[in-house]
């Protein structure tokens, strides 16, 4: 690709009739060349190799009439250039290589009128610069390059003006002290993302528990009863602990005291009946366990006691299910009926599994099913509103229990209902 470009060549390139013009090997750009490129009539102009840009060149680039202008390679940005660029709704503000930022430039960036400001290259941030950035009125502020944060800077960021539903992302912070956690807990937005934090002590957990929105702590891989008890006091509506890979009954019992609406434990690959029984005591609306791939009857029976609100028990990761587990889940009003990870029902008790699932009241969805035997399919579609792929796309296999393979006859009207449902979606 081109590493240098003059205005005459740029003018010729701007005549390109495609929708996307990428010049990512280009490292420098002057105003005359920028003016020529801005005449490109396509939707996207990508200049991700340009490391620096002055205000005059930036001004000519903002004349681009397409949908998106990418300048993701900027390593330095002054206030005047930032102010010029933020005046354009075309600029896609992703600055992964910008490692430092001063308050004046931050103030200019905060005037950006789009919903998301990505500054994931920043490795340091002071309180004055954070205060300027907090004036951003968009919905999402990403600062995922920061590995440390002091209390004063956290306090300034917590003033982020994106409104009630805004999101603050600090996913590379690996540690969090009590004072910083206390400052972040004052954030008035919806979502605080802290997925780099691997461990929490009791004092820090207590401070963070004052946050009233959703908090993501998916980097935490271990919890003891004391920390779980503290996190259960969290004032927000949703607690994300998707990094946990092990959970015992005592810790689960402590977590189940969480008073919010969503408890997310999607990293757990296995669960025993005693721990499931403890989790089922959670009084919120949604219990998310989408990392489980198998479930035995005793564990399923314990989980089926979860009362939830609506259909808030989510087990979307299940790839296999025995007949006892299928029967228990089918009887649970809280289970959402989503079996999107099951691609085949081929165990010896497959007919029994299908017959049990067909008794579920409410939705039952197996959208990725590919293989099933005729008798199993017959049992499954006793539930007329089950969601499966079009029958003619399924591979009909031998009966898993060794019984003779019967011809499959599509029930009258089922195929038309399937097609109508697919067209409706």
mmCIF file of C-alpha atoms in Angstrom:
data_model
loop_
_atom_site.group_PDB
_atom_site.id
_atom_site.type_symbol
_atom_site.label_atom_id
_atom_site.label_comp_id
_atom_site.label_asym_id
_atom_site.label_seq_id
_atom_site.Cartn_x
_atom_site.Cartn_y
_atom_site.Cartn_z
ATOM 1 C CA UNK A 1 0.000 0.000 0.000
ATOM 2 C CA UNK A 2 0.933 3.632 -0.402
ATOM 3 C CA UNK A 3 3.091 5.128 2.374
ATOM 4 C CA UNK A 4 3.194 8.630 0.847
ATOM 5 C CA UNK A 5 0.685 10.506 -1.241
ATOM 6 C CA UNK A 6 0.611 13.810 -3.094
ATOM 7 C CA UNK A 7 -2.480 15.867 -3.860
ATOM 8 C CA UNK A 8 -2.650 14.878 -7.537
ATOM 9 C CA UNK A 9 -2.565 11.142 -6.744
ATOM 10 C CA UNK A 10 -5.086 11.676 -3.937
ATOM 11 C CA UNK A 11 -7.430 13.401 -6.387
ATOM 12 C CA UNK A 12 -7.238 10.387 -8.706
ATOM 13 C CA UNK A 13 -7.856 7.964 -5.833
ATOM 14 C CA UNK A 14 -10.890 9.981 -4.738
ATOM 15 C CA UNK A 15 -12.516 9.064 -8.048
ATOM 16 C CA UNK A 16 -12.671 5.423 -6.913
ATOM 17 C CA UNK A 17 -16.286 4.251 -7.314
ATOM 18 C CA UNK A 18 -16.345 1.792 -4.440
ATOM 19 C CA UNK A 19 -17.805 2.413 -1.021
ATOM 20 C CA UNK A 20 -14.634 1.954 1.021
ATOM 21 C CA UNK A 21 -11.254 3.617 0.467
ATOM 22 C CA UNK A 22 -8.532 2.340 2.828
ATOM 23 C CA UNK A 23 -5.094 3.975 2.856
ATOM 24 C CA UNK A 24 -3.775 2.520 6.086
ATOM 25 C CA UNK A 25 -0.092 2.466 5.063
ATOM 26 C CA UNK A 26 -0.144 6.225 4.668
ATOM 27 C CA UNK A 27 1.741 7.737 7.627
ATOM 28 C CA UNK A 28 1.564 11.478 6.962
ATOM 29 C CA UNK A 29 -1.000 13.794 5.446
ATOM 30 C CA UNK A 30 -0.935 17.474 4.478
ATOM 31 C CA UNK A 31 -3.909 19.809 3.980
ATOM 32 C CA UNK A 32 -3.838 19.755 0.154
ATOM 33 C CA UNK A 33 -3.793 15.961 0.011
ATOM 34 C CA UNK A 34 -6.491 15.756 2.669
ATOM 35 C CA UNK A 35 -8.685 18.135 0.692
ATOM 36 C CA UNK A 36 -8.393 15.924 -2.388
ATOM 37 C CA UNK A 37 -9.195 12.737 -0.427
ATOM 38 C CA UNK A 38 -12.215 14.398 1.154
ATOM 39 C CA UNK A 39 -13.823 14.441 -2.287
ATOM 40 C CA UNK A 40 -14.169 10.627 -2.162
ATOM 41 C CA UNK A 41 -17.851 9.828 -2.730
ATOM 42 C CA UNK A 42 -17.937 6.459 -0.949
ATOM 43 C CA UNK A 43 -19.193 5.726 2.570
ATOM 44 C CA UNK A 44 -15.931 5.117 4.450
ATOM 45 C CA UNK A 45 -12.499 6.752 4.291
ATOM 46 C CA UNK A 46 -9.885 4.950 6.376
ATOM 47 C CA UNK A 47 -6.551 6.557 7.234
ATOM 48 C CA UNK A 48 -5.453 4.456 10.186
ATOM 49 C CA UNK A 49 -1.720 4.787 9.524
ATOM 50 C CA UNK A 50 -1.617 8.569 10.000
ATOM 51 C CA UNK A 51 0.029 9.230 13.364
ATOM 52 C CA UNK A 52 -0.294 13.029 13.624
ATOM 53 C CA UNK A 53 -2.602 15.632 12.181
ATOM 54 C CA UNK A 54 -2.630 19.420 12.435
ATOM 55 C CA UNK A 55 -5.807 21.485 12.742
ATOM 56 C CA UNK A 56 -5.728 22.755 9.117
ATOM 57 C CA UNK A 57 -5.445 19.236 7.719
ATOM 58 C CA UNK A 58 -8.146 18.030 10.083
ATOM 59 C CA UNK A 59 -10.446 20.819 8.912
ATOM 60 C CA UNK A 60 -10.128 19.798 5.266
ATOM 61 C CA UNK A 61 -10.760 16.141 6.151
ATOM 62 C CA UNK A 62 -14.020 17.049 7.852
ATOM 63 C CA UNK A 63 -15.304 18.047 4.443
ATOM 64 C CA UNK A 64 -15.650 14.328 3.657
ATOM 65 C CA UNK A 65 -19.322 13.693 2.884
ATOM 66 C CA UNK A 66 -19.377 9.944 3.506
ATOM 67 C CA UNK A 67 -20.619 8.089 6.545
ATOM 68 C CA UNK A 68 -17.408 7.365 8.429
ATOM 69 C CA UNK A 69 -13.884 8.774 8.708
ATOM 70 C CA UNK A 70 -11.373 6.533 10.509
ATOM 71 C CA UNK A 71 -8.168 7.913 12.058
ATOM 72 C CA UNK A 72 -7.392 5.132 14.500
ATOM 73 C CA UNK A 73 -3.606 5.459 14.222
ATOM 74 C CA UNK A 74 -3.255 8.889 15.842
ATOM 75 C CA UNK A 75 -0.560 8.789 18.530
ATOM 76 C CA UNK A 76 -0.772 12.480 19.379
ATOM 77 C CA UNK A 77 -3.638 14.950 19.340
ATOM 78 C CA UNK A 78 -3.645 18.629 20.248
ATOM 79 C CA UNK A 79 -6.675 20.549 21.450
ATOM 80 C CA UNK A 80 -7.216 22.536 18.226
ATOM 81 C CA UNK A 81 -7.129 19.420 16.052
ATOM 82 C CA UNK A 82 -9.424 17.558 18.432
ATOM 83 C CA UNK A 83 -11.862 20.476 18.455
ATOM 84 C CA UNK A 84 -11.917 20.542 14.649
ATOM 85 C CA UNK A 85 -12.486 16.788 14.364
ATOM 86 C CA UNK A 86 -15.188 16.620 17.019
ATOM 87 C CA UNK A 87 -17.149 19.159 15.037
ATOM 88 C CA UNK A 88 -17.689 16.441 12.421
ATOM 89 C CA UNK A 89 -20.245 13.681 12.922
ATOM 90 C CA UNK A 90 -18.284 11.584 10.381
ATOM 91 C CA UNK A 91 -15.294 10.953 12.623
ATOM 92 C CA UNK A 92 -15.318 7.548 14.290
ATOM 93 C CA UNK A 93 -13.500 8.355 17.526
ATOM 94 C CA UNK A 94 -11.404 5.286 18.252
ATOM 95 C CA UNK A 95 -7.934 6.195 19.441
ATOM 96 C CA UNK A 96 -6.222 2.945 20.454
ATOM 97 C CA UNK A 97 -2.710 4.363 19.952
ATOM 98 C CA UNK A 98 -3.204 7.625 21.832
ATOM 99 C CA UNK A 99 -1.417 6.876 25.113
ATOM 100 C CA UNK A 100 -1.509 10.299 26.767
ATOM 101 C CA UNK A 101 -4.031 13.110 26.904
ATOM 102 C CA UNK A 102 -4.045 16.557 28.447
ATOM 103 C CA UNK A 103 -7.033 18.387 29.887
ATOM 104 C CA UNK A 104 -7.412 20.820 26.968
ATOM 105 C CA UNK A 105 -7.582 18.032 24.380
ATOM 106 C CA UNK A 106 -9.881 16.016 26.626
ATOM 107 C CA UNK A 107 -12.216 18.996 26.859
ATOM 108 C CA UNK A 108 -12.372 19.158 23.060
ATOM 109 C CA UNK A 109 -12.979 15.409 22.738
ATOM 110 C CA UNK A 110 -15.799 15.632 25.277
ATOM 111 C CA UNK A 111 -17.690 17.801 22.802
ATOM 112 C CA UNK A 112 -17.989 14.855 20.412
ATOM 113 C CA UNK A 113 -21.661 14.406 19.540
ATOM 114 C CA UNK A 114 -21.712 10.639 18.964
ATOM 115 C CA UNK A 115 -22.692 8.089 21.622
ATOM 116 C CA UNK A 116 -19.348 6.354 22.187
ATOM 117 C CA UNK A 117 -15.878 7.701 22.949
ATOM 118 C CA UNK A 118 -13.129 5.061 22.707
ATOM 119 C CA UNK A 119 -9.858 6.021 24.402
ATOM 120 C CA UNK A 120 -8.501 2.560 25.095
ATOM 121 C CA UNK A 121 -4.895 3.499 24.351
ATOM 122 C CA UNK A 122 -4.575 5.781 27.364
ATOM 123 C CA UNK A 123 -2.269 4.289 29.977
ATOM 124 C CA UNK A 124 -2.320 7.245 32.377
ATOM 125 C CA UNK A 125 -4.940 9.753 33.381
ATOM 126 C CA UNK A 126 -4.827 12.622 35.862
ATOM 127 C CA UNK A 127 -7.759 14.146 37.729
ATOM 128 C CA UNK A 128 -7.919 17.340 35.629
ATOM 129 C CA UNK A 129 -8.049 15.392 32.364
ATOM 130 C CA UNK A 130 -10.607 12.985 33.818
ATOM 131 C CA UNK A 131 -12.762 15.926 34.868
ATOM 132 C CA UNK A 132 -12.714 17.259 31.296
ATOM 133 C CA UNK A 133 -13.565 13.847 29.816
ATOM 134 C CA UNK A 134 -16.438 13.449 32.251
ATOM 135 C CA UNK A 135 -18.229 16.256 30.409
ATOM 136 C CA UNK A 136 -18.817 13.867 27.487
ATOM 137 C CA UNK A 137 -22.594 13.623 26.921
ATOM 138 C CA UNK A 138 -22.573 10.324 25.020
ATOM 139 C CA UNK A 139 -23.681 6.962 26.281
ATOM 140 C CA UNK A 140 -20.374 5.088 26.611
ATOM 141 C CA UNK A 141 -16.888 6.127 27.714
ATOM 142 C CA UNK A 142 -14.189 3.464 27.263
ATOM 143 C CA UNK A 143 -10.857 3.776 29.066
ATOM 144 C CA UNK A 144 -9.768 0.167 28.889
ATOM 145 C CA UNK A 145 -6.026 0.912 28.674
ATOM 146 C CA UNK A 146 -5.753 2.243 32.227
ATOM 147 C CA UNK A 147 -4.131 -0.261 34.583
ATOM 148 C CA UNK A 148 -4.157 1.983 37.646
ATOM 149 C CA UNK A 149 -6.498 4.652 38.931
ATOM 150 C CA UNK A 150 -6.217 6.868 41.987
ATOM 151 C CA UNK A 151 -9.159 8.038 44.063
ATOM 152 C CA UNK A 152 -9.058 11.662 42.871
ATOM 153 C CA UNK A 153 -9.137 10.633 39.199
ATOM 154 C CA UNK A 154 -11.869 8.083 39.898
ATOM 155 C CA UNK A 155 -13.923 10.759 41.630
ATOM 156 C CA UNK A 156 -13.625 13.001 38.557
ATOM 157 C CA UNK A 157 -14.602 10.159 36.178
ATOM 158 C CA UNK A 158 -17.601 9.322 38.339
ATOM 159 C CA UNK A 159 -19.058 12.653 37.255
ATOM 160 C CA UNK A 160 -19.396 11.341 33.665
ATOM 161 C CA UNK A 161 -22.346 13.271 32.250
ATOM 162 C CA UNK A 162 -23.724 10.643 29.884
ATOM 163 C CA UNK A 163 -26.951 10.369 31.802
ATOM 164 C CA UNK A 164 -28.791 7.647 33.648
ATOM 165 C CA UNK A 165 -28.106 4.899 31.085
ATOM 166 C CA UNK A 166 -24.427 5.608 30.399
ATOM 167 C CA UNK A 167 -21.589 3.087 30.662
ATOM 168 C CA UNK A 168 -18.091 3.595 32.065
ATOM 169 C CA UNK A 169 -15.559 0.928 31.027
ATOM 170 C CA UNK A 170 -12.312 0.454 32.974
ATOM 171 C CA UNK A 171 -11.549 -3.128 32.068
ATOM 172 C CA UNK A 172 -7.757 -3.095 32.415
ATOM 173 C CA UNK A 173 -7.668 -2.030 36.036
ATOM 174 C CA UNK A 174 -6.123 -5.044 37.748
ATOM 175 C CA UNK A 175 -6.418 -3.793 41.303
ATOM 176 C CA UNK A 176 -8.790 -1.518 43.134
ATOM 177 C CA UNK A 177 -8.200 0.079 46.510
ATOM 178 C CA UNK A 178 -10.952 1.031 48.909
ATOM 179 C CA UNK A 179 -10.836 4.806 48.303
ATOM 180 C CA UNK A 180 -10.918 4.385 44.514
ATOM 181 C CA UNK A 181 -13.790 1.903 44.778
ATOM 182 C CA UNK A 182 -15.673 4.335 47.007
ATOM 183 C CA UNK A 183 -15.190 7.122 44.431
ATOM 184 C CA UNK A 184 -16.324 4.943 41.510
ATOM 185 C CA UNK A 185 -19.385 3.868 43.442
ATOM 186 C CA UNK A 186 -20.588 7.461 43.202
ATOM 187 C CA UNK A 187 -20.975 7.073 39.422
ATOM 188 C CA UNK A 188 -24.611 7.827 38.560
ATOM 189 C CA UNK A 189 -24.735 5.915 35.282
ATOM 190 C CA UNK A 190 -26.194 2.507 34.533
ATOM 191 C CA UNK A 191 -23.125 0.336 34.049
ATOM 192 C CA UNK A 192 -19.654 0.119 35.568
ATOM 193 C CA UNK A 193 -17.343 -2.354 33.867
ATOM 194 C CA UNK A 194 -14.326 -3.540 35.895
ATOM 195 C CA UNK A 195 -13.474 -6.844 34.268
ATOM 196 C CA UNK A 196 -9.714 -6.635 34.878
ATOM 197 C CA UNK A 197 -10.003 -6.687 38.666
ATOM 198 C CA UNK A 198 -9.037 -10.208 39.749
ATOM 199 C CA UNK A 199 -9.344 -10.008 43.521
ATOM 200 C CA UNK A 200 -11.314 -7.974 46.027
ATOM 201 C CA UNK A 201 -10.746 -7.529 49.726
ATOM 202 C CA UNK A 202 -13.662 -7.017 52.101
ATOM 203 C CA UNK A 203 -13.195 -3.251 52.487
ATOM 204 C CA UNK A 204 -13.010 -2.654 48.720
ATOM 205 C CA UNK A 205 -16.013 -4.917 48.084
ATOM 206 C CA UNK A 206 -17.975 -3.023 50.733
ATOM 207 C CA UNK A 207 -17.147 0.329 49.134
ATOM 208 C CA UNK A 208 -18.002 -0.884 45.637
ATOM 209 C CA UNK A 209 -21.278 -2.376 46.849
ATOM 210 C CA UNK A 210 -22.648 1.147 47.210
ATOM 211 C CA UNK A 211 -22.852 1.522 43.416
ATOM 212 C CA UNK A 212 -26.492 1.596 42.319
ATOM 213 C CA UNK A 213 -26.196 0.399 38.722
ATOM 214 C CA UNK A 214 -24.946 -2.772 37.045
ATOM 215 C CA UNK A 215 -21.380 -3.802 37.852
ATOM 216 C CA UNK A 216 -19.206 -6.214 35.863
ATOM 217 C CA UNK A 217 -16.507 -8.052 37.803
ATOM 218 C CA UNK A 218 -15.874 -10.827 35.318
ATOM 219 C CA UNK A 219 -12.154 -10.966 36.118
ATOM 220 C CA UNK A 220 -12.809 -12.281 39.616
ATOM 221 C CA UNK A 221 -12.135 -16.021 39.465
ATOM 222 C CA UNK A 222 -12.469 -16.936 43.140
ATOM 223 C CA UNK A 223 -14.856 -15.933 45.896
ATOM 224 C CA UNK A 224 -14.938 -16.879 49.537
ATOM 225 C CA UNK A 225 -18.018 -16.682 51.726
ATOM 226 C CA UNK A 226 -17.026 -13.367 53.330
ATOM 227 C CA UNK A 227 -16.527 -11.534 50.017
ATOM 228 C CA UNK A 228 -19.667 -13.127 48.567
ATOM 229 C CA UNK A 229 -21.607 -11.915 51.597
ATOM 230 C CA UNK A 230 -20.272 -8.407 51.053
ATOM 231 C CA UNK A 231 -21.056 -8.416 47.322
ATOM 232 C CA UNK A 232 -24.570 -9.588 48.100
ATOM 233 C CA UNK A 233 -25.063 -6.202 49.760
ATOM 234 C CA UNK A 234 -24.449 -4.543 46.403
ATOM 235 C CA UNK A 235 -27.099 -1.851 45.837
ATOM 236 C CA UNK A 236 -27.319 -2.177 42.065
ATOM 237 C CA UNK A 237 -29.647 -4.146 39.851
ATOM 238 C CA UNK A 238 -27.205 -6.599 38.270
ATOM 239 C CA UNK A 239 -24.059 -8.361 39.411
ATOM 240 C CA UNK A 240 -21.773 -9.927 36.799
ATOM 241 C CA UNK A 241 -19.360 -12.578 38.083
ATOM 242 C CA UNK A 242 -18.860 -14.507 34.863
ATOM 243 C CA UNK A 243 -15.204 -15.255 35.637
ATOM 244 C CA UNK A 244 -16.030 -17.634 38.477
ATOM 245 C CA UNK A 245 -15.226 -21.190 37.459
ATOM 246 C CA UNK A 246 -15.921 -22.841 40.809
ATOM 247 C CA UNK A 247 -18.595 -22.238 43.412
ATOM 248 C CA UNK A 248 -19.355 -24.143 46.572
ATOM 249 C CA UNK A 249 -22.706 -24.316 48.341
ATOM 250 C CA UNK A 250 -21.772 -21.973 51.198
ATOM 251 C CA UNK A 251 -20.544 -19.242 48.841
ATOM 252 C CA UNK A 252 -23.583 -19.746 46.595
ATOM 253 C CA UNK A 253 -25.855 -19.346 49.607
ATOM 254 C CA UNK A 254 -24.176 -16.034 50.428
ATOM 255 C CA UNK A 255 -24.450 -14.769 46.834
ATOM 256 C CA UNK A 256 -28.118 -15.757 46.663
ATOM 257 C CA UNK A 257 -28.830 -13.049 49.220
ATOM 258 C CA UNK A 258 -28.140 -10.433 46.537
ATOM 259 C CA UNK A 259 -31.226 -8.211 46.332
ATOM 260 C CA UNK A 260 -30.799 -7.101 42.707
ATOM 261 C CA UNK A 261 -32.594 -8.429 39.668
ATOM 262 C CA UNK A 262 -29.795 -10.216 37.775
ATOM 263 C CA UNK A 263 -27.139 -12.634 39.046
ATOM 264 C CA UNK A 264 -24.763 -13.595 36.227
ATOM 265 C CA UNK A 265 -22.542 -16.653 36.713
ATOM 266 C CA UNK A 266 -21.949 -17.662 33.108
ATOM 267 C CA UNK A 267 -18.395 -18.916 33.674
ATOM 268 C CA UNK A 268 -19.355 -21.892 35.814
ATOM 269 C CA UNK A 269 -18.757 -25.061 33.748
ATOM 270 C CA UNK A 270 -20.274 -27.414 36.320
ATOM 271 C CA UNK A 271 -22.661 -27.266 39.239
ATOM 272 C CA UNK A 272 -23.603 -29.800 41.881
ATOM 273 C CA UNK A 273 -27.063 -30.257 43.358
ATOM 274 C CA UNK A 274 -26.250 -28.705 46.749
ATOM 275 C CA UNK A 275 -24.837 -25.541 45.171
ATOM 276 C CA UNK A 276 -27.749 -25.382 42.728
ATOM 277 C CA UNK A 277 -30.180 -25.614 45.636
ATOM 278 C CA UNK A 278 -28.469 -22.651 47.302
ATOM 279 C CA UNK A 279 -28.534 -20.559 44.108
ATOM 280 C CA UNK A 280 -32.203 -21.333 43.573
ATOM 281 C CA UNK A 281 -32.947 -19.300 46.695
ATOM 282 C CA UNK A 282 -31.961 -16.132 44.814
ATOM 283 C CA UNK A 283 -35.027 -13.864 44.885
ATOM 284 C CA UNK A 284 -34.180 -11.785 41.808
ATOM 285 C CA UNK A 285 -35.691 -12.178 38.400
ATOM 286 C CA UNK A 286 -32.784 -13.579 36.382
ATOM 287 C CA UNK A 287 -30.267 -16.300 37.201
ATOM 288 C CA UNK A 288 -27.801 -16.710 34.331
ATOM 289 C CA UNK A 289 -25.839 -19.986 34.134
ATOM 290 C CA UNK A 290 -25.015 -20.140 30.446
ATOM 291 C CA UNK A 291 -21.610 -21.789 30.923
ATOM 292 C CA UNK A 292 -23.074 -25.106 32.054
ATOM 293 C CA UNK A 293 -22.832 -27.695 29.290
ATOM 294 C CA UNK A 294 -24.366 -30.653 31.140
ATOM 295 C CA UNK A 295 -26.870 -31.002 33.940
ATOM 296 C CA UNK A 296 -27.835 -34.096 35.871
ATOM 297 C CA UNK A 297 -31.341 -34.751 37.156
ATOM 298 C CA UNK A 298 -30.601 -33.851 40.804
ATOM 299 C CA UNK A 299 -28.988 -30.513 39.883
ATOM 300 C CA UNK A 300 -31.735 -29.688 37.398
ATOM 301 C CA UNK A 301 -34.381 -30.499 40.002
ATOM 302 C CA UNK A 302 -32.689 -28.133 42.477
ATOM 303 C CA UNK A 303 -32.417 -25.330 39.899
ATOM 304 C CA UNK A 304 -36.031 -25.798 38.875
ATOM 305 C CA UNK A 305 -37.006 -24.454 42.299
ATOM 306 C CA UNK A 306 -35.775 -21.014 41.276
ATOM 307 C CA UNK A 307 -38.869 -18.817 41.150
ATOM 308 C CA UNK A 308 -37.509 -15.919 39.074
ATOM 309 C CA UNK A 309 -39.710 -13.438 37.277
ATOM 310 C CA UNK A 310 -41.046 -14.358 33.881
ATOM 311 C CA UNK A 311 -38.563 -16.840 32.431
ATOM 312 C CA UNK A 312 -35.357 -15.841 34.146
ATOM 313 C CA UNK A 313 -33.471 -19.143 34.477
ATOM 314 C CA UNK A 314 -31.027 -19.188 31.567
ATOM 315 C CA UNK A 315 -29.053 -22.329 30.646
ATOM 316 C CA UNK A 316 -28.256 -21.556 27.021
ATOM 317 C CA UNK A 317 -24.927 -23.412 27.062
ATOM 318 C CA UNK A 318 -26.340 -26.906 27.627
ATOM 319 C CA UNK A 319 -25.144 -29.292 24.928
ATOM 320 C CA UNK A 320 -26.557 -32.475 26.437
ATOM 321 C CA UNK A 321 -29.430 -33.271 28.734
ATOM 322 C CA UNK A 322 -30.604 -36.539 30.259
ATOM 323 C CA UNK A 323 -34.255 -37.475 30.659
ATOM 324 C CA UNK A 324 -34.387 -36.634 34.370
ATOM 325 C CA UNK A 325 -32.925 -33.177 33.813
ATOM 326 C CA UNK A 326 -35.257 -32.569 30.862
ATOM 327 C CA UNK A 327 -38.282 -33.510 32.967
ATOM 328 C CA UNK A 328 -37.205 -31.240 35.837
ATOM 329 C CA UNK A 329 -36.553 -28.230 33.607
ATOM 330 C CA UNK A 330 -39.748 -28.703 31.621
ATOM 331 C CA UNK A 331 -41.682 -28.367 34.863
ATOM 332 C CA UNK A 332 -39.959 -25.099 35.797
ATOM 333 C CA UNK A 333 -41.902 -21.910 34.942
ATOM 334 C CA UNK A 334 -38.700 -19.919 35.453
ATOM 335 C CA UNK A 335 -36.666 -21.749 32.791
ATOM 336 C CA UNK A 336 -36.568 -19.811 29.518
ATOM 337 C CA UNK A 337 -36.619 -22.956 27.348
ATOM 338 C CA UNK A 338 -33.569 -21.907 25.310
ATOM 339 C CA UNK A 339 -31.499 -24.931 24.187
ATOM 340 C CA UNK A 340 -29.643 -23.139 21.411
ATOM 341 C CA UNK A 341 -26.385 -25.030 22.067
ATOM 342 C CA UNK A 342 -27.916 -28.464 21.480
ATOM 343 C CA UNK A 343 -27.152 -29.670 17.956
ATOM 344 C CA UNK A 344 -28.110 -33.336 18.352
ATOM 345 C CA UNK A 345 -30.337 -35.485 20.548
ATOM 346 C CA UNK A 346 -28.750 -38.909 20.218
ATOM 347 C CA UNK A 347 -28.423 -40.552 23.635
ATOM 348 C CA UNK A 348 -30.211 -43.894 24.246
ATOM 349 C CA UNK A 349 -32.955 -42.091 26.199
ATOM 350 C CA UNK A 350 -33.501 -39.493 23.447
ATOM 351 C CA UNK A 351 -37.213 -40.280 22.989
ATOM 352 C CA UNK A 352 -37.784 -39.875 26.716
ATOM 353 C CA UNK A 353 -35.841 -36.585 26.696
ATOM 354 C CA UNK A 354 -37.899 -35.233 23.808
ATOM 355 C CA UNK A 355 -41.177 -36.348 25.368
ATOM 356 C CA UNK A 356 -40.248 -34.575 28.616
ATOM 357 C CA UNK A 357 -39.249 -31.363 26.842
ATOM 358 C CA UNK A 358 -42.500 -31.400 24.880
ATOM 359 C CA UNK A 359 -44.452 -31.005 28.124
ATOM 360 C CA UNK A 360 -42.939 -27.582 28.827
ATOM 361 C CA UNK A 361 -45.448 -24.757 29.012
ATOM 362 C CA UNK A 362 -44.166 -21.697 27.190
ATOM 363 C CA UNK A 363 -41.314 -21.387 24.700
ATOM 364 C CA UNK A 364 -38.944 -24.218 23.837
ATOM 365 C CA UNK A 365 -36.215 -23.395 21.341
ATOM 366 C CA UNK A 366 -33.667 -25.660 19.641
ATOM 367 C CA UNK A 367 -32.743 -23.441 16.668
ATOM 368 C CA UNK A 368 -29.423 -25.192 15.954
ATOM 369 C CA UNK A 369 -30.619 -28.786 16.018
ATOM 370 C CA UNK A 370 -29.101 -30.791 13.158
ATOM 371 C CA UNK A 371 -29.426 -34.499 14.058
ATOM 372 C CA UNK A 372 -32.331 -36.412 15.549
ATOM 373 C CA UNK A 373 -33.996 -39.802 15.115
ATOM 374 C CA UNK A 374 -37.542 -40.163 13.711
ATOM 375 C CA UNK A 375 -39.069 -41.345 17.015
ATOM 376 C CA UNK A 376 -37.310 -38.577 18.945
ATOM 377 C CA UNK A 377 -38.512 -35.966 16.484
ATOM 378 C CA UNK A 378 -42.051 -37.318 16.664
ATOM 379 C CA UNK A 379 -41.989 -36.993 20.460
ATOM 380 C CA UNK A 380 -40.482 -33.499 20.343
ATOM 381 C CA UNK A 381 -43.031 -32.005 17.974
ATOM 382 C CA UNK A 382 -45.890 -33.111 20.153
ATOM 383 C CA UNK A 383 -45.235 -29.581 21.382
ATOM 384 C CA UNK A 384 -46.705 -27.688 18.451
ATOM 385 C CA UNK A 385 -44.951 -24.414 19.238
ATOM 386 C CA UNK A 386 -41.419 -25.835 19.593
ATOM 387 C CA UNK A 387 -38.846 -23.874 17.607
ATOM 388 C CA UNK A 388 -36.602 -26.138 15.525
ATOM 389 C CA UNK A 389 -35.042 -25.763 12.066
ATOM 390 C CA UNK A 390 -37.201 -26.681 9.087
ATOM 391 C CA UNK A 391 -37.780 -30.422 9.265
ATOM 392 C CA UNK A 392 -36.446 -31.025 5.766
ATOM 393 C CA UNK A 393 -33.047 -29.647 6.850
ATOM 394 C CA UNK A 394 -32.620 -32.128 9.722
ATOM 395 C CA UNK A 395 -30.479 -35.262 9.456
ATOM 396 C CA UNK A 396 -32.598 -38.223 10.548
ATOM 397 C CA UNK A 397 -30.347 -40.738 12.304
ATOM 398 C CA UNK A 398 -30.775 -44.321 13.489
ATOM 399 C CA UNK A 399 -32.697 -44.746 16.726
ATOM 400 C CA UNK A 400 -30.075 -44.353 19.503
ATOM 401 C CA UNK A 401 -31.639 -47.123 21.584
ATOM 402 C CA UNK A 402 -31.191 -49.617 18.745
ATOM 403 C CA UNK A 403 -34.882 -49.948 17.928
ATOM 404 C CA UNK A 404 -35.988 -50.115 14.272
ATOM 405 C CA UNK A 405 -35.969 -46.818 12.396
ATOM 406 C CA UNK A 406 -39.509 -45.899 11.375
ATOM 407 C CA UNK A 407 -40.497 -43.656 8.515
ATOM 408 C CA UNK A 408 -41.143 -40.137 9.734
ATOM 409 C CA UNK A 409 -44.452 -38.549 8.841
ATOM 410 C CA UNK A 410 -44.746 -34.789 9.292
ATOM 411 C CA UNK A 411 -47.933 -34.025 11.249
ATOM 412 C CA UNK A 412 -50.550 -32.136 9.312
ATOM 413 C CA UNK A 413 -50.082 -28.398 9.617
ATOM 414 C CA UNK A 414 -46.770 -28.530 11.513
ATOM 415 C CA UNK A 415 -44.597 -27.617 8.529
ATOM 416 C CA UNK A 416 -46.793 -24.658 7.608
ATOM 417 C CA UNK A 417 -46.699 -23.426 11.215
ATOM 418 C CA UNK A 418 -42.898 -23.665 11.147
ATOM 419 C CA UNK A 419 -42.626 -21.617 7.975
ATOM 420 C CA UNK A 420 -45.122 -19.050 9.246
ATOM 421 C CA UNK A 421 -43.111 -18.685 12.464
ATOM 422 C CA UNK A 422 -39.846 -18.216 10.543
ATOM 423 C CA UNK A 423 -41.418 -15.649 8.244
ATOM 424 C CA UNK A 424 -42.823 -13.827 11.243
ATOM 425 C CA UNK A 425 -39.423 -13.596 12.867
#
